[in-house]
């Protein structure tokens, strides 16, 4: 009886520990998700931007220190053209519209602020935010 109770408690603990939310929305800018890469790496995919750091998607949200270079990399786009288009204020230099896996665009953010961007082709269906501190 004691052994059965031990196994039941162990199973309950493992089941409780395995539960979690499956959202890609961060609890704050630049947190959550679980991408695990460096802050300032963004995947440009087939109608999505995804933070390589925390896994947030549409909007991809990253928080970086002033002076950080952010790199967007085109991966799995299926030949569809995309861009990184700065919207709002403050703004940054937008990328050209391009297609093809392996293409990259980089920009170094030196001034603190919240920078919004989307894709010139897909608009707000494909969006992101860079918070520079």
N, CA and C of each residue as an Amber inpcrd file, in Angstrom:
protein
   399
   0.8280000  -1.1990000   0.0000000   0.0000000   0.0000000   0.0000000
   0.8730000   1.2630000   0.0000000   1.9210000   1.2350000   0.8320000
   2.8100000   2.3690000   0.9180000   3.5230000   2.6280000  -0.4130000
   3.9390000   1.5610000  -1.0840000   4.6260000   1.6830000  -2.3670000
   3.6850000   2.2670000  -3.4150000   2.4340000   1.8520000  -3.4220000
   1.4590000   2.3700000  -4.3750000   1.2500000   3.8750000  -4.1550000
   1.1400000   4.3000000  -2.8980000   0.9720000   5.7010000  -2.5840000
   2.1890000   6.5050000  -3.0570000   3.3810000   5.9510000  -2.8570000
   4.6060000   6.6080000  -3.3180000   4.5650000   6.8360000  -4.8280000
   4.1750000   5.8260000  -5.5890000   4.1250000   5.9430000  -7.0480000
   3.0330000   6.9190000  -7.4960000   1.9160000   6.9290000  -6.8070000
   0.8540000   7.8730000  -7.1430000   1.2970000   9.3110000  -6.9050000
   1.9790000   9.5510000  -5.7800000   2.4770000  10.8890000  -5.4960000
   3.5350000  11.3160000  -6.5140000   4.4060000  10.3960000  -6.8780000
   5.4270000  10.6910000  -7.8760000   4.7970000  11.0150000  -9.2300000
   3.8010000  10.2140000  -9.6320000   3.1200000  10.4650000 -10.9070000
   2.4060000  11.8160000 -10.8890000   1.7760000  12.1510000  -9.7740000
   1.0800000  13.4310000  -9.6640000   2.0650000  14.5950000  -9.7540000
   3.2160000  14.4630000  -9.1070000   4.2280000  15.5240000  -9.1540000
   4.7620000  15.7080000 -10.5670000   5.0160000  14.6300000 -11.2710000
   5.5250000  14.7190000 -12.6300000   4.4910000  15.3210000 -13.5680000
   3.2390000  14.9460000 -13.3960000   2.1690000  15.4810000 -14.2440000
   1.9950000  16.9700000 -14.0040000   2.0210000  17.4050000 -12.7520000
   1.8750000  18.8200000 -12.4260000   3.0400000  19.6140000 -12.9790000
   4.2390000  19.1030000 -12.8900000   5.4170000  19.7970000 -13.3980000
   5.4180000  19.8990000 -14.9020000   4.7430000  19.0030000 -15.5990000
   4.7380000  19.0130000 -17.0590000   3.7260000  19.9900000 -17.6260000
   2.8020000  20.4720000 -16.7980000   1.7910000  21.4020000 -17.2880000
   2.4020000  22.7730000 -17.4790000   1.8960000  23.4980000 -18.4240000
   2.3890000  24.8490000 -18.6790000   1.5640000  25.4650000 -19.7780000
   1.7790000  26.7450000 -19.9940000   1.0260000  27.3990000 -21.0480000
   1.7620000  27.2360000 -22.3610000   1.0200000  27.1990000 -23.4340000
   1.6010000  27.0470000 -24.7520000   1.5390000  28.3350000 -25.5500000
   1.4430000  29.4790000 -24.8860000   1.3150000  30.7350000 -25.6100000
   2.6710000  31.2260000 -26.0770000   2.6450000  32.0680000 -27.0990000
   3.8770000  32.6990000 -27.5590000   3.9080000  34.1560000 -27.1670000
   2.9260000  34.6050000 -26.3980000   2.9040000  35.9950000 -25.9650000
   3.7770000  36.1510000 -24.7430000   4.5920000  37.1800000 -24.6960000
   5.4550000  37.3710000 -23.5500000   4.7070000  37.9730000 -22.3770000
   5.2450000  37.7770000 -21.1550000   4.6510000  38.4110000 -19.9950000
   5.1270000  39.8540000 -19.8860000   6.1380000  40.1970000 -20.6370000
   6.6490000  41.5530000 -20.7240000   7.5310000  41.6150000 -21.9470000
   7.9190000  42.7910000 -22.3890000   8.7340000  42.8700000 -23.5910000
  10.0160000  42.0590000 -23.4600000  10.2480000  41.1960000 -24.4340000
  11.4740000  40.4310000 -24.4850000  11.5300000  39.2360000 -23.5700000
  10.3780000  38.7990000 -23.0350000  10.3850000  37.6460000 -22.1420000
   9.4010000  36.6020000 -22.6360000   9.5120000  35.3900000 -22.0980000
   8.5630000  34.3240000 -22.4200000   8.9680000  33.5170000 -23.6200000
   8.0750000  32.6970000 -24.1430000   8.2720000  31.9760000 -25.3960000
   9.2040000  30.8010000 -25.3720000  10.4960000  30.9940000 -25.2080000
  11.4200000  29.8850000 -25.1440000  12.2480000  29.6370000 -26.3840000
  12.6400000  30.6820000 -27.1270000  13.4670000  30.4870000 -28.3050000
  14.8850000  30.0940000 -27.9630000  15.4570000  30.6800000 -26.9170000
  16.7640000  30.3080000 -26.4350000  17.9460000  30.9290000 -27.1460000
  17.7380000  31.6530000 -28.2350000  18.8470000  32.2760000 -28.9520000
  19.1810000  33.6400000 -28.3790000  20.0910000  34.3060000 -29.0410000
  20.5010000  35.6350000 -28.6020000  19.3960000  36.6540000 -28.8400000
  19.2860000  37.6230000 -27.9340000  18.3590000  38.7320000 -28.1600000
  18.8020000  39.4550000 -29.4120000  17.8580000  39.8220000 -30.2420000
  18.1990000  40.5320000 -31.4600000  18.3770000  39.6330000 -32.6670000
  17.8650000  38.4070000 -32.5970000  17.8400000  37.5320000 -33.7720000
  16.3830000  37.2440000 -34.0890000  15.9880000  37.5290000 -35.3140000
  14.5920000  37.3840000 -35.7080000  14.5240000  36.5590000 -36.9880000
  13.6500000  35.5530000 -37.0020000  13.4120000  34.7590000 -38.1980000
  12.2960000  35.4030000 -39.0060000  12.5410000  35.5590000 -40.2970000
  11.5180000  36.0220000 -41.2290000  11.0380000  34.7680000 -41.9330000
   9.8180000  34.3370000 -41.6210000   9.2770000  33.1070000 -42.1920000
   8.1250000  33.3850000 -43.1270000   7.3700000  32.3510000 -43.4210000
   6.2400000  32.4660000 -44.3270000   5.0690000  33.1230000 -43.5970000
   5.0140000  34.4240000 -43.6750000   4.0350000  35.3140000 -43.0410000
   4.1590000  35.3040000 -41.5150000   5.4060000  35.3720000 -41.0240000
   5.6380000  35.5930000 -39.5970000   7.0450000  36.1170000 -39.3540000
   7.1660000  36.8770000 -38.2650000   8.4390000  37.2260000 -37.6650000
   8.4720000  36.4730000 -36.3410000   9.5960000  35.8200000 -36.0080000
   9.7160000  35.0940000 -34.7410000  11.0310000  35.4720000 -34.0630000
  10.9350000  35.8580000 -32.7950000  12.1170000  36.1660000 -32.0070000
  12.9210000  34.8900000 -31.7800000  14.1980000  34.9260000 -32.0980000
  15.0700000  33.7900000 -31.8240000  15.4080000  33.6800000 -30.3570000
  15.1960000  34.7470000 -29.6080000  15.5290000  34.7710000 -28.1890000
  14.4340000  34.1630000 -27.3140000  13.1890000  34.5510000 -27.5770000
  12.1090000  34.1270000 -26.6810000  10.9320000  33.4650000 -27.3870000
  11.0030000  33.3100000 -28.7010000   9.9650000  32.5880000 -29.4370000
   8.6910000  33.3550000 -29.7210000   8.6040000  34.6150000 -29.3150000
   7.3880000  35.3750000 -29.5980000   7.2180000  35.5500000 -31.1030000
   5.9690000  35.5140000 -31.5540000   5.6680000  35.5740000 -32.9790000
   4.4970000  36.5160000 -33.2250000   4.6400000  37.3570000 -34.2470000
   3.5770000  38.2680000 -34.7030000   2.7320000  38.8580000 -33.5760000
   3.2360000  39.6700000 -32.7070000   4.5100000  40.3310000 -32.9010000
   5.6790000  39.5740000 -32.2750000   6.7930000  39.5800000 -32.9820000
   8.0580000  39.1520000 -32.3930000   8.4980000  40.3140000 -31.5130000
   8.8080000  40.0510000 -30.2540000   9.1760000  41.1210000 -29.3290000
  10.5440000  40.8190000 -28.7430000  11.4630000  41.7490000 -28.8920000
  12.7980000  41.6130000 -28.3080000  13.1560000  42.8840000 -27.5660000
  13.8400000  42.7270000 -26.4450000  14.3880000  43.8470000 -25.7050000
  15.8990000  43.7460000 -25.7960000  16.5410000  44.8220000 -26.2560000
  17.9880000  44.8180000 -26.4340000  18.5820000  46.0740000 -25.8200000
  19.8670000  46.0170000 -25.5410000  20.5830000  47.1810000 -25.0400000
  20.9230000  48.1080000 -26.2080000  20.9700000  49.3950000 -25.9300000
  21.3960000  50.3510000 -26.9570000  22.7620000  49.9280000 -27.4740000
  22.9390000  50.0010000 -28.7880000  24.1840000  49.5720000 -29.4200000
  24.1410000  48.1520000 -29.9620000  23.0200000  47.4490000 -29.7430000
  22.8750000  46.0710000 -30.2140000  22.4830000  46.0490000 -31.6820000
  23.1080000  45.1350000 -32.4250000  22.7380000  44.9100000 -33.8150000
  21.7100000  43.7880000 -33.8600000  20.5760000  44.0510000 -34.4760000
  19.5200000  43.0580000 -34.6460000  19.6500000  42.4830000 -36.0540000
  19.5360000  41.1550000 -36.1590000  19.6420000  40.4820000 -37.4490000
  18.3540000  39.7310000 -37.7390000  17.7470000  40.0340000 -38.8760000
  16.5910000  39.3100000 -39.3780000  17.1010000  38.3390000 -40.4380000
  16.6940000  37.0610000 -40.3660000  17.1510000  36.0470000 -41.3190000
  15.9490000  35.3820000 -41.9690000  15.9150000  35.3850000 -43.2980000
  14.8420000  34.7770000 -44.0760000  15.0430000  33.2550000 -44.0630000
  14.0400000  32.5080000 -43.5580000  14.1030000  31.0480000 -43.4520000
  12.7240000  30.4570000 -43.7130000  12.6250000  29.5180000 -44.6260000
  11.3500000  28.8400000 -44.8750000  10.2790000  29.7420000 -45.4220000
  10.6490000  30.6980000 -46.2360000   9.6800000  31.6600000 -46.7500000
   8.9300000  31.1350000 -47.9650000   9.3450000  30.0070000 -48.5010000
   8.6530000  29.4380000 -49.6480000   8.7390000  30.3100000 -50.8880000
   9.7740000  31.1340000 -50.9780000   9.9390000  31.9930000 -52.1430000
   9.1080000  33.2580000 -52.1010000   8.3270000  33.4570000 -51.0400000
   7.5110000  34.6590000 -50.9070000   8.3840000  35.8230000 -50.4630000
   8.1760000  36.9820000 -51.0400000   8.9380000  38.1720000 -50.6800000
   8.4510000  38.7560000 -49.3610000   9.4070000  39.2660000 -48.5740000
   9.1200000  39.9230000 -47.3000000  10.0860000  41.0760000 -47.1220000
   9.7710000  41.9390000 -46.1630000  10.6770000  43.0260000 -45.8050000
  10.5360000  43.3050000 -44.3200000  11.4410000  44.1190000 -43.8200000
  11.3520000  44.6560000 -42.4690000  11.1100000  46.1490000 -42.6560000
   9.8640000  46.5680000 -42.4470000   9.4460000  47.9420000 -42.7010000
   9.2060000  48.6490000 -41.3730000  10.0360000  49.6460000 -41.0650000
   9.8700000  50.4220000 -39.8420000   8.5680000  51.2070000 -39.9210000
   7.7810000  51.1420000 -38.8550000   6.5190000  51.8840000 -38.7890000
   6.5220000  52.7270000 -37.5150000   5.9020000  53.8610000 -37.5480000
   5.7960000  54.6900000 -36.3520000   7.0670000  55.4460000 -36.0380000
   7.0880000  55.9670000 -34.8150000   8.2110000  56.7630000 -34.3530000
   8.5820000  56.3100000 -32.9480000   9.8500000  56.0930000 -32.6400000
  11.0000000  56.3140000 -33.5020000  11.0420000  55.2940000 -34.6410000
  11.8480000  55.5970000 -35.6400000  11.9360000  54.6960000 -36.7830000
  13.3810000  54.2740000 -37.0110000  13.5570000  53.3050000 -37.8830000
  14.8790000  52.8480000 -38.2780000  14.8630000  52.5910000 -39.7800000
  16.0220000  52.3790000 -40.3620000  16.1180000  52.1490000 -41.8010000
  15.5090000  50.8010000 -42.1490000  14.5410000  50.7900000 -43.0480000
  13.8480000  49.5620000 -43.4520000  14.7100000  48.7480000 -44.4080000
  14.4130000  47.4630000 -44.4690000  15.1430000  46.5740000 -45.3780000
  14.5330000  46.6360000 -46.7740000  15.2750000  46.1470000 -47.7630000
  14.6580000  45.9680000 -49.0770000  13.6960000  44.7810000 -49.0270000
  12.7710000  44.7280000 -49.9610000  11.9160000  43.5520000 -50.0900000
  12.7410000  42.4790000 -50.7760000  12.7940000  41.2900000 -50.1730000
  13.6090000  40.2160000 -50.7260000  12.9910000  38.8620000 -50.4310000
  13.4040000  37.8680000 -51.1930000  12.9330000  36.4990000 -50.9780000
  14.1280000  35.5650000 -51.0600000  13.9380000  34.3760000 -50.5410000
  14.9930000  33.3730000 -50.5880000  15.5860000  33.1160000 -49.2180000
  15.6850000  31.8550000 -48.8650000  16.2480000  31.4750000 -47.5770000
  17.7090000  31.9040000 -47.4810000  18.0970000  32.3100000 -46.2800000
  19.4690000  32.7070000 -46.0320000  19.7320000  34.1930000 -46.1930000
  18.7780000  34.9450000 -46.7360000  18.9440000  36.3920000 -46.8420000
  18.9310000  36.9670000 -45.4290000  19.6570000  38.0540000 -45.2240000
  19.6680000  38.6950000 -43.9080000  19.5580000  40.2030000 -44.0610000
  19.1280000  40.8210000 -42.9860000  19.1220000  42.2690000 -42.8730000
  19.5310000  42.5910000 -41.4420000  20.4290000  43.5560000 -41.2640000
  20.8510000  43.9330000 -39.9180000  20.6890000  45.4340000 -39.7310000
  20.4500000  45.8030000 -38.4850000  20.3810000  47.2160000 -38.1220000
  20.8650000  47.3440000 -36.6860000  21.7050000  48.3350000 -36.4270000
  22.2010000  48.5940000 -35.0710000  21.3680000  49.7060000 -34.4430000
  20.7420000  49.3840000 -33.3200000  19.8810000  50.3240000 -32.6020000
  20.7160000  51.0420000 -31.5410000  20.9050000  52.3380000 -31.6980000
  21.7260000  53.0910000 -30.7550000  20.9060000  53.9800000 -29.8190000
  19.6970000  54.3380000 -30.2210000  18.8600000  55.2380000 -29.4270000
  17.7530000  54.4590000 -28.7270000  17.6450000  54.5860000 -27.3890000
  16.5630000  53.9010000 -26.6790000  15.1910000  54.3090000 -27.2090000
  14.2590000  53.3630000 -27.1770000  12.8930000  53.6050000 -27.6260000
  12.2410000  52.2890000 -27.9980000  10.9780000  52.3590000 -28.3860000
  10.2250000  51.1810000 -28.8220000   9.9870000  51.3120000 -30.3140000
  10.5610000  50.4010000 -31.0740000  10.5300000  50.4450000 -32.5310000
   9.5730000  49.3630000 -33.0390000   8.6110000  49.7670000 -33.8470000
   7.6280000  48.8600000 -34.4300000   8.0030000  48.5820000 -35.8820000
   7.7220000  47.3630000 -36.3370000   7.9610000  47.0570000 -37.7380000
   6.9550000  46.0230000 -38.2210000   6.7710000  45.9720000 -39.5370000
   5.9800000  44.9260000 -40.1610000   6.5660000  44.6470000 -41.5330000
   5.8780000  43.8470000 -42.3180000   6.3170000  43.4750000 -43.6580000
   5.5640000  44.3450000 -44.6680000   6.2890000  44.9350000 -45.6290000
   5.6400000  45.7830000 -46.6270000   4.6270000  44.9830000 -47.4470000
   4.8520000  43.6850000 -47.6280000   3.9660000  42.8390000 -48.4200000
   2.7490000  42.3970000 -47.6130000   2.9480000  42.0340000 -46.3380000
   1.8760000  41.4360000 -45.5280000   1.3050000  42.3540000 -44.4560000
   1.8560000  43.5320000 -44.3000000   1.3290000  44.4860000 -43.3270000
   1.3540000  43.9690000 -41.9050000   0.3180000  44.3270000 -41.1440000
   0.2810000  43.9860000 -39.7220000   0.0670000  42.4980000 -39.4580000
  -0.2220000  41.6990000 -40.4870000  -0.3120000  40.2400000 -40.2900000
   1.0640000  39.6700000 -39.9550000   2.0900000  40.4640000 -40.1930000
   3.4720000  40.0660000 -39.9550000   4.1460000  41.2450000 -39.2710000
   4.3340000  41.1740000 -37.9340000   4.7830000  42.3590000 -37.2080000
   5.7850000  42.0250000 -36.1110000   6.4310000  43.0760000 -35.6140000
   7.3910000  42.9050000 -34.5230000   7.6730000  44.2050000 -33.8250000
   8.3510000  44.0750000 -32.6810000   8.7210000  45.2130000 -31.8480000
  10.1250000  44.9930000 -31.3080000  10.9380000  46.0340000 -31.3950000
  12.2520000  46.0230000 -30.7630000  12.2440000  47.1100000 -29.6970000
  12.4510000  46.7150000 -28.4360000  12.5370000  47.6600000 -27.3340000
  14.0180000  47.8640000 -27.0330000  14.4900000  49.0840000 -27.1930000
  15.8970000  49.3980000 -26.9760000  16.0140000  50.1570000 -25.6630000
  16.8390000  49.6330000 -24.7560000  17.0020000  50.2510000 -23.4320000
  18.3950000  50.8320000 -23.2800000
